[in-house]
XYZ file of C-alpha atoms in Angstrom:
552
model
C -19.233 13.944 39.703
C -22.752 14.953 39.705
C -25.636 14.229 41.750
C -27.783 13.148 38.708
C -28.721 9.358 38.793
C -28.560 7.575 35.485
C -30.871 4.233 35.363
C -29.093 1.674 33.190
C -30.612 -1.797 32.769
C -28.237 -4.727 33.120
C -28.936 -8.242 32.371
C -32.563 -7.443 32.645
C -32.093 -5.445 36.065
C -32.648 -2.085 35.998
C -29.787 -0.207 38.423
C -29.342 3.313 39.602
C -26.299 5.016 39.313
C -24.781 8.224 40.203
C -23.391 10.104 37.152
C -19.485 9.468 36.291
C -19.630 6.255 38.204
C -17.075 4.228 35.754
C -18.361 1.010 34.115
C -15.492 -0.736 35.917
C -17.294 -0.044 39.128
C -20.380 -1.383 37.746
C -18.413 -4.513 36.397
C -16.969 -5.225 40.022
C -20.335 -5.463 41.171
C -21.656 -7.775 38.758
C -18.380 -9.968 38.281
C -19.103 -12.711 40.684
C -22.118 -13.920 38.598
C -19.404 -14.133 35.113
C -17.360 -17.027 35.415
C -14.857 -15.168 32.833
C -13.157 -12.036 33.714
C -15.340 -8.834 32.367
C -12.622 -7.004 30.411
C -15.393 -4.466 28.192
C -18.624 -3.084 28.281
C -21.301 -2.383 25.773
C -23.066 0.433 26.814
C -26.364 1.540 24.261
C -24.917 -0.706 21.660
C -21.334 1.131 21.375
C -18.252 -0.830 23.139
C -16.617 0.945 25.644
C -13.580 0.233 27.837
C -14.207 -0.220 31.496
C -12.813 3.401 32.697
C -15.089 5.118 30.945
C -18.155 6.393 32.972
C -22.004 6.360 32.846
C -23.375 9.678 31.858
C -27.075 8.974 30.696
C -29.619 6.176 31.120
C -29.125 3.146 28.835
C -28.677 -0.390 28.362
C -25.347 -2.138 29.906
C -24.148 -5.495 28.690
C -20.916 -6.609 29.774
C -17.734 -8.364 27.747
C -16.008 -11.163 29.082
C -13.058 -12.726 28.111
C -15.185 -15.612 26.736
C -16.243 -13.839 23.912
C -14.662 -12.740 20.737
C -14.184 -8.487 21.315
C -13.372 -9.549 25.070
C -10.596 -11.770 23.986
C -8.984 -9.622 21.403
C -8.826 -6.872 24.099
C -7.165 -9.300 26.532
C -4.769 -10.313 23.794
C -3.524 -6.912 22.234
C -2.902 -6.048 26.271
C -1.043 -8.909 26.623
C 1.268 -7.809 23.793
C 1.947 -4.332 25.580
C 2.739 -6.270 28.588
C 5.201 -8.164 27.063
C 6.473 -5.019 25.492
C 6.807 -3.231 28.335
C 8.848 -6.144 29.937
C 11.140 -6.311 27.530
C 11.926 -2.673 27.580
C 12.274 -2.925 31.452
C 14.628 -5.877 31.062
C 16.724 -4.223 27.958
C 15.725 -0.910 26.934
C 15.992 -0.267 23.345
C 18.475 -2.865 22.767
C 15.853 -5.291 21.854
C 13.118 -5.059 19.334
C 9.554 -6.876 19.541
C 8.068 -7.741 16.116
C 4.955 -9.449 16.521
C 4.272 -11.270 13.422
C 1.979 -14.287 12.668
C -1.168 -15.975 14.199
C -0.695 -19.621 14.829
C -3.295 -21.521 16.701
C -4.209 -19.834 19.992
C -0.721 -17.954 19.971
C 1.244 -15.066 18.373
C 4.488 -15.545 16.761
C 6.910 -12.800 17.446
C 11.043 -12.722 16.709
C 13.199 -10.106 18.684
C 15.523 -8.169 16.917
C 18.658 -6.707 18.356
C 21.506 -7.484 20.891
C 19.609 -10.647 22.545
C 18.185 -13.590 20.844
C 15.684 -16.103 21.687
C 16.506 -18.833 24.312
C 14.822 -20.773 26.772
C 16.584 -18.330 29.534
C 15.736 -15.083 27.916
C 12.221 -16.090 27.705
C 12.157 -17.289 31.047
C 13.384 -13.567 32.040
C 10.738 -12.036 30.237
C 7.928 -14.315 31.331
C 8.977 -13.377 35.158
C 8.865 -9.603 34.151
C 5.387 -10.206 32.839
C 3.914 -12.055 35.739
C 5.513 -9.170 38.141
C 3.823 -6.422 35.896
C 0.690 -8.384 36.363
C 1.183 -8.854 39.895
C 1.796 -5.203 40.305
C -2.051 -4.218 38.416
C -0.742 -1.014 36.726
C -3.280 0.431 35.504
C -3.249 1.052 31.712
C -4.239 4.344 30.842
C -5.303 5.938 27.778
C -4.667 9.620 26.321
C -5.324 11.254 23.369
C -2.845 13.219 21.378
C -2.206 15.281 17.929
C -1.317 13.303 15.248
C 1.743 14.963 14.392
C 3.213 14.875 18.120
C 2.339 10.905 17.884
C 4.659 10.626 14.641
C 7.293 12.485 16.119
C 7.472 10.182 19.669
C 7.056 7.293 17.277
C 9.979 8.278 15.271
C 12.156 9.107 18.933
C 11.047 5.661 20.131
C 12.463 4.324 16.839
C 9.336 2.806 15.965
C 9.362 3.616 12.048
C 6.438 1.719 11.173
C 4.042 3.553 13.475
C 5.441 7.061 12.562
C 4.947 5.876 8.916
C 1.656 4.498 9.550
C 0.126 7.929 11.016
C 1.465 10.143 8.052
C -1.661 8.961 6.416
C -4.047 9.309 9.045
C -6.766 11.714 8.230
C -7.889 12.047 12.293
C -6.192 14.921 13.264
C -5.203 13.221 16.862
C -4.402 9.469 17.717
C -5.511 7.425 20.943
C -2.167 6.290 22.867
C -2.248 3.713 25.585
C 0.262 4.104 28.588
C 1.840 1.544 30.862
C 3.733 2.611 33.618
C 5.550 5.417 31.236
C 5.627 2.951 28.463
C 3.671 4.046 25.595
C 2.037 2.803 22.459
C -0.451 2.531 19.676
C -3.067 -0.246 19.292
C -5.569 -1.102 16.957
C -8.776 -1.690 19.398
C -9.686 -1.608 23.184
C -7.663 -2.373 25.796
C -8.388 -4.231 29.286
C -8.370 -1.759 32.335
C -4.849 -2.832 34.047
C -2.237 -5.678 33.902
C -3.697 -7.243 37.020
C -6.213 -8.561 34.452
C -3.634 -10.565 32.107
C -2.370 -13.371 34.159
C -2.799 -16.447 32.367
C -0.169 -16.522 29.026
C 3.021 -18.590 28.193
C 6.008 -17.921 25.675
C 7.121 -21.098 24.134
C 10.272 -21.287 21.962
C 9.645 -21.873 18.133
C 11.867 -21.628 14.747
C 13.774 -18.605 14.885
C 11.474 -16.460 17.208
C 8.726 -17.808 19.747
C 5.021 -18.167 20.586
C 3.010 -15.842 23.149
C 0.087 -18.325 23.842
C -3.069 -16.708 25.156
C -6.288 -18.539 26.893
C -9.014 -19.504 24.534
C -11.740 -21.940 25.908
C -10.383 -22.533 29.371
C -10.028 -18.337 29.406
C -7.911 -18.884 32.910
C -5.078 -21.073 31.413
C -2.959 -20.336 28.617
C -4.120 -22.618 25.616
C -1.384 -25.489 24.446
C 0.560 -25.370 21.505
C 0.373 -27.506 18.444
C 2.964 -27.121 16.011
C 2.318 -25.767 12.564
C 4.928 -26.113 10.244
C 3.358 -26.390 6.710
C 1.256 -23.108 8.191
C 4.373 -21.403 9.411
C 6.168 -22.083 6.272
C 3.467 -20.589 4.430
C 3.125 -17.346 6.330
C 7.219 -17.006 6.839
C 7.186 -17.355 2.719
C 5.061 -14.744 1.974
C 6.132 -12.054 4.574
C 9.791 -12.495 2.821
C 8.025 -11.507 -0.830
C 6.123 -8.320 1.382
C 9.360 -7.775 2.603
C 11.631 -8.153 -0.543
C 9.105 -5.710 -2.089
C 9.124 -2.908 0.742
C 5.540 -3.558 1.732
C 5.819 -5.220 5.016
C 3.280 -2.800 6.637
C 0.324 -1.098 5.628
C 2.331 2.443 6.085
C 4.522 0.821 3.441
C 2.102 0.217 0.949
C 0.259 3.604 1.549
C 3.677 4.981 0.203
C 4.277 2.611 -2.466
C 0.550 4.344 -3.388
C 1.822 7.676 -3.265
C 4.629 6.787 -5.154
C 2.181 5.876 -7.974
C 3.664 2.088 -7.758
C -0.077 0.521 -7.202
C 0.130 -0.913 -11.000
C 3.511 -2.197 -11.034
C 2.562 -3.808 -7.162
C -0.854 -5.525 -8.785
C 1.101 -6.690 -12.090
C 4.476 -8.168 -9.727
C 1.379 -9.457 -7.091
C -0.234 -11.404 -10.105
C 2.722 -12.869 -11.646
C 4.103 -13.881 -8.194
C 0.920 -15.786 -7.526
C 0.644 -17.446 -11.066
C 4.298 -18.559 -10.613
C 3.382 -20.560 -7.391
C 0.259 -22.080 -9.033
C 2.483 -23.189 -11.801
C 4.939 -24.939 -9.413
C 1.817 -26.691 -7.865
C 0.460 -27.731 -11.346
C 4.052 -28.791 -12.452
C 4.348 -30.762 -9.215
C 1.331 -32.307 -9.638
C 2.094 -32.866 -13.098
C 5.212 -34.944 -12.131
C 3.609 -37.517 -10.209
C 1.735 -39.355 -12.813
C -0.195 -41.119 -10.209
C -2.230 -38.172 -8.865
C -5.818 -38.445 -10.083
C -7.539 -36.375 -7.224
C -6.816 -32.885 -6.752
C -8.347 -31.803 -3.283
C -8.980 -28.162 -2.623
C -9.917 -26.910 1.047
C -9.889 -24.043 2.796
C -11.884 -21.529 5.197
C -14.646 -18.894 3.494
C -13.646 -16.308 1.141
C -10.287 -17.883 0.366
C -10.668 -17.811 -3.277
C -11.363 -21.419 -3.960
C -12.984 -21.502 -6.896
C -10.877 -19.148 -8.840
C -7.715 -20.902 -7.771
C -9.266 -24.057 -8.978
C -9.759 -22.606 -12.318
C -6.301 -21.146 -12.860
C -4.646 -24.490 -11.290
C -6.760 -26.533 -14.333
C -5.534 -24.013 -16.536
C -2.029 -24.549 -15.635
C -2.440 -28.242 -15.428
C -3.983 -28.133 -19.226
C -0.115 -26.682 -19.898
C 1.490 -29.307 -18.422
C -0.452 -31.766 -20.471
C -3.517 -33.258 -18.412
C -7.395 -32.763 -18.537
C -8.835 -31.682 -15.424
C -11.988 -32.179 -14.291
C -14.103 -30.389 -11.924
C -15.986 -32.126 -9.292
C -18.642 -30.223 -6.940
C -18.765 -32.164 -3.754
C -22.287 -30.247 -3.063
C -23.400 -32.831 -5.608
C -22.949 -35.571 -3.492
C -25.317 -34.316 -0.541
C -27.719 -36.546 1.203
C -31.267 -36.122 0.557
C -32.407 -33.239 2.765
C -34.504 -35.306 5.054
C -30.808 -37.099 5.998
C -28.897 -33.866 6.682
C -27.639 -33.942 10.363
C -28.792 -30.863 12.417
C -26.345 -28.841 14.378
C -27.201 -27.707 18.456
C -29.686 -25.714 17.301
C -31.902 -27.785 15.444
C -30.987 -26.160 11.802
C -29.380 -28.195 8.785
C -25.921 -28.537 9.518
C -24.626 -28.636 5.588
C -21.090 -27.888 6.877
C -20.668 -31.168 8.766
C -18.791 -34.284 6.989
C -22.319 -36.279 7.584
C -24.038 -33.945 5.337
C -21.927 -35.965 2.450
C -23.086 -39.401 1.330
C -19.478 -40.536 2.104
C -20.337 -44.055 1.056
C -21.425 -43.158 -2.478
C -18.535 -40.511 -2.955
C -15.760 -43.025 -2.361
C -17.728 -45.661 -4.119
C -18.117 -43.206 -7.448
C -14.624 -42.222 -7.114
C -13.221 -45.457 -6.746
C -14.805 -46.848 -9.807
C -13.328 -43.738 -11.687
C -10.037 -44.648 -10.896
C -10.653 -48.027 -12.263
C -11.352 -46.745 -15.334
C -14.671 -47.250 -15.235
C -17.606 -44.923 -16.939
C -19.586 -43.712 -14.307
C -23.153 -41.738 -14.159
C -22.222 -38.512 -12.293
C -24.891 -37.202 -9.378
C -26.540 -33.338 -9.639
C -28.228 -32.168 -6.110
C -31.058 -30.576 -6.879
C -31.086 -27.430 -4.089
C -34.821 -26.841 -4.569
C -36.417 -30.431 -3.747
C -33.571 -31.210 -1.703
C -33.069 -34.240 -3.652
C -30.222 -36.213 -5.549
C -30.951 -36.696 -9.615
C -29.110 -38.086 -12.247
C -29.337 -36.384 -15.865
C -27.192 -38.780 -17.915
C -24.064 -37.257 -17.424
C -21.169 -39.768 -17.498
C -17.366 -39.401 -16.517
C -14.392 -41.777 -17.635
C -11.009 -41.194 -16.789
C -7.845 -41.769 -19.142
C -4.246 -41.560 -18.652
C -4.206 -37.887 -18.642
C -7.558 -37.328 -16.489
C -7.447 -35.569 -13.110
C -10.517 -34.656 -11.009
C -10.239 -30.945 -9.215
C -12.412 -31.634 -6.255
C -12.921 -28.026 -3.776
C -14.788 -28.654 -0.974
C -14.754 -27.748 2.738
C -13.686 -31.657 3.815
C -11.065 -32.195 0.939
C -8.055 -32.606 3.913
C -10.315 -34.776 6.070
C -8.672 -38.413 5.757
C -12.130 -39.869 5.798
C -13.086 -38.630 1.979
C -11.542 -40.940 -0.083
C -10.532 -43.273 2.762
C -10.526 -46.371 0.551
C -8.541 -45.190 -2.145
C -4.657 -45.316 -2.475
C -2.962 -41.860 -0.732
C -0.678 -41.691 -3.797
C -3.496 -40.725 -5.789
C -4.520 -38.025 -3.932
C -2.941 -34.391 -3.838
C -4.333 -32.259 -0.933
C -4.474 -28.571 -1.294
C -5.127 -25.850 1.880
C -5.604 -22.627 0.425
C -6.518 -19.413 3.024
C -6.038 -15.367 2.628
C -3.246 -15.482 4.924
C -2.612 -11.539 5.327
C 1.181 -11.152 4.507
C 1.090 -7.288 5.729
C 0.571 -5.992 9.734
C -0.632 -2.810 10.558
C 2.652 -2.073 12.002
C 5.276 -4.148 13.865
C 3.004 -4.830 17.185
C -0.586 -5.007 15.087
C -1.174 -7.739 13.175
C -3.866 -8.131 10.906
C -6.516 -10.650 12.206
C -7.033 -13.173 8.690
C -10.360 -13.100 9.795
C -11.398 -9.497 9.073
C -9.608 -9.445 5.286
C -11.840 -12.608 4.466
C -14.778 -11.169 6.264
C -14.477 -8.249 4.120
C -14.117 -10.172 1.164
C -17.184 -12.213 1.738
C -19.053 -8.571 2.683
C -18.213 -7.517 -0.824
C -18.960 -10.724 -2.868
C -22.043 -11.640 -1.167
C -23.393 -7.852 -1.472
C -22.372 -7.670 -5.296
C -23.262 -11.233 -6.693
C -25.699 -12.447 -4.156
C -27.739 -9.714 -3.181
C -26.653 -10.447 0.712
C -26.675 -6.868 2.583
C -23.397 -6.624 4.878
C -25.040 -6.724 8.074
C -26.267 -10.182 7.687
C -22.945 -11.399 5.931
C -21.620 -10.009 8.994
C -24.703 -11.979 11.513
C -23.580 -15.234 9.769
C -19.935 -14.875 10.015
C -20.038 -16.557 13.522
C -21.652 -19.721 12.362
C -18.926 -19.594 9.576
C -16.230 -19.377 11.355
C -17.421 -22.359 14.003
C -17.650 -24.332 11.093
C -14.334 -23.914 9.560
C -12.588 -24.703 13.462
C -14.690 -27.976 13.350
C -14.294 -29.075 9.887
C -11.056 -27.011 8.369
C -9.085 -25.767 10.345
C -8.084 -29.104 12.432
C -7.036 -30.905 8.945
C -4.355 -28.031 7.550
C -1.449 -29.754 8.433
C -2.767 -32.607 6.562
C -2.073 -30.807 3.009
C 0.077 -31.913 0.858
C 0.885 -27.919 -0.158
C -0.483 -24.443 1.180
C -1.091 -21.753 -0.672
C -1.867 -18.173 0.372
C -4.202 -16.605 -1.567
C -3.807 -13.199 0.046
C -2.922 -10.415 -2.259
C -0.854 -7.347 -0.409
C -2.746 -4.727 -2.012
C -6.524 -6.228 -2.021
C -7.262 -4.131 1.206
C -7.122 -0.504 -0.561
C -9.147 -2.209 -3.009
C -12.207 -3.746 -1.250
C -12.265 -0.492 0.705
C -14.066 1.578 -2.082
C -16.831 -1.659 -2.073
C -17.190 -2.290 1.373
C -16.863 1.655 3.287
C -20.562 2.347 1.875
C -22.049 -1.435 2.619
C -20.849 -0.945 6.637
C -21.704 2.607 6.769
C -25.568 1.061 5.824
C -25.645 -1.017 8.781
C -27.474 1.005 11.400
C -26.345 1.926 14.785
C -29.221 0.086 16.639
C -28.165 -3.163 14.770
C -26.124 -5.899 16.463
C -24.050 -5.939 13.792
C -22.892 -2.341 14.290
C -19.913 -2.974 16.410
C -18.333 -5.696 13.870
C -19.009 -2.867 11.350
C -17.657 0.105 12.792
C -14.430 -2.230 13.688
C -14.001 -3.220 10.084
C -14.563 0.434 8.941
C -11.788 1.670 11.457
C -9.527 -1.268 9.863
C -9.999 0.347 6.189
C -9.005 3.805 7.360
C -5.779 2.935 8.075
C -5.729 2.101 3.995
C -5.426 4.528 1.021
C -8.067 3.726 -1.857
C -6.870 1.818 -4.697
C -9.007 1.701 -8.097
C -9.586 -1.600 -9.514
C -9.410 -0.766 -13.233
C -5.880 -2.403 -13.569
C -6.669 -5.740 -11.539
C -6.507 -8.566 -14.130
C -9.949 -10.898 -15.163
C -8.306 -13.819 -13.659
C -6.875 -12.426 -10.724
C -8.541 -13.917 -7.550
C -9.978 -10.844 -6.168
C -12.415 -10.660 -9.347
C -14.247 -13.490 -7.275
C -15.157 -10.784 -4.881
C -15.602 -7.585 -6.792
C -16.683 -8.951 -9.956
C -15.362 -8.740 -13.201
C -14.020 -12.509 -13.571
C -13.549 -14.035 -16.438
C -14.066 -17.223 -14.686
C -17.945 -18.467 -13.659
C -17.697 -17.729 -9.999
């Protein structure tokens, strides 16, 4: 360690550190000022692990488990802790597969000689706590990519071995926990001593690893999501049938020249699912209100068009209804905690008018439909009328479609609720799941830039607010749906890559959004690029990359 002094600004205070001081040492001096554990740092707008060292003057921010980057570091470190515990107990006779996110937990399955049971989970839980109490350092090292491929092949981790065959970089970062090595997509906490808060719960064919959330010192409670689980498992089963359960397998199929076939098969499979939904609705002639809701960039607009076509093929006459046209006048819109108009809360919709209008339509009355003028912030009427006949149905797209307060006065038998989301059906590898939010954010970045002239930097800046609205207004009601629809396309990241990368590289390094952009660029680097020429004009992906045959 040199004698050079580095001046570092932390929380508005200037501190002096000898060059070579670790960020972990600096964090220890400030931990008492933070209610949540410090697990990472941001130095000169670059995310760093705490074992790194201060080498220059700069500005330092601490990242705790209460914020997104810290929460993700905790969760991926917890997966490695669980891997290590399983290895210590059962060696290579039991293999862990990390699959889907369910609420604030991770659904996992085990392959090999042991089946999931309460007793088995108690053994793993006890071992995990033992490893956490030992406070074992999580070490990071770099090895040549060829060596990593060989090592993971020897470990029987073929998903990782396959993934690195397509890696452009000549080196791979590995993490070591007391001799157990693995690769992870993202940074880790410094040691196992940070990983004290978790739970393991038996669920379906596997179990759920529960993480902390709002209370960072306690595992969140688990709320069973049977419909979501079923949708995720069906998508995963189809991906397995296609031999594309991981990014490495997708890349292999691209190299073999099968991508056009894969695109056609995926679109055919999706059309088949939409057709089954339409058939289900048509078979019940009581259904008059088709309510479609889902988080941002799920492809709701294209889905509603494609569903409408299928409904027509089954003899129904669909009418699209824009819930936005039932907004209250601008001055009556509720304000959020920042004093801004909250257009995403249910109270921004004139529920009395909406329910009254839909009730009259159900009774067969002719109704003049409203139009909301976003320039004036006022509701207007332009003489557009609507009347429902025996074959007419209303297709209503809006974020509150699953909320029981919407159309609360109408009979349940007249409503059919559909939850749609882009639930990524492939993983990076057996231990690194692809966050659904990353896929949706990439969709939105590309769409907003191409169709709305919004740069990626601004889209990323708004994303946290969008996510808060989803957590409040959409996700709590997803299990109320009569049907769930997964709009993710198995090949879409390989297509979005060619659009998103230039947009993300355009974000300057001093931007607050640079960290998220860098994270997304690293994610896209796993995929081989696929051109968009073979994608049909009615594809949900066209809603984001352009060229759709629908008005989206």
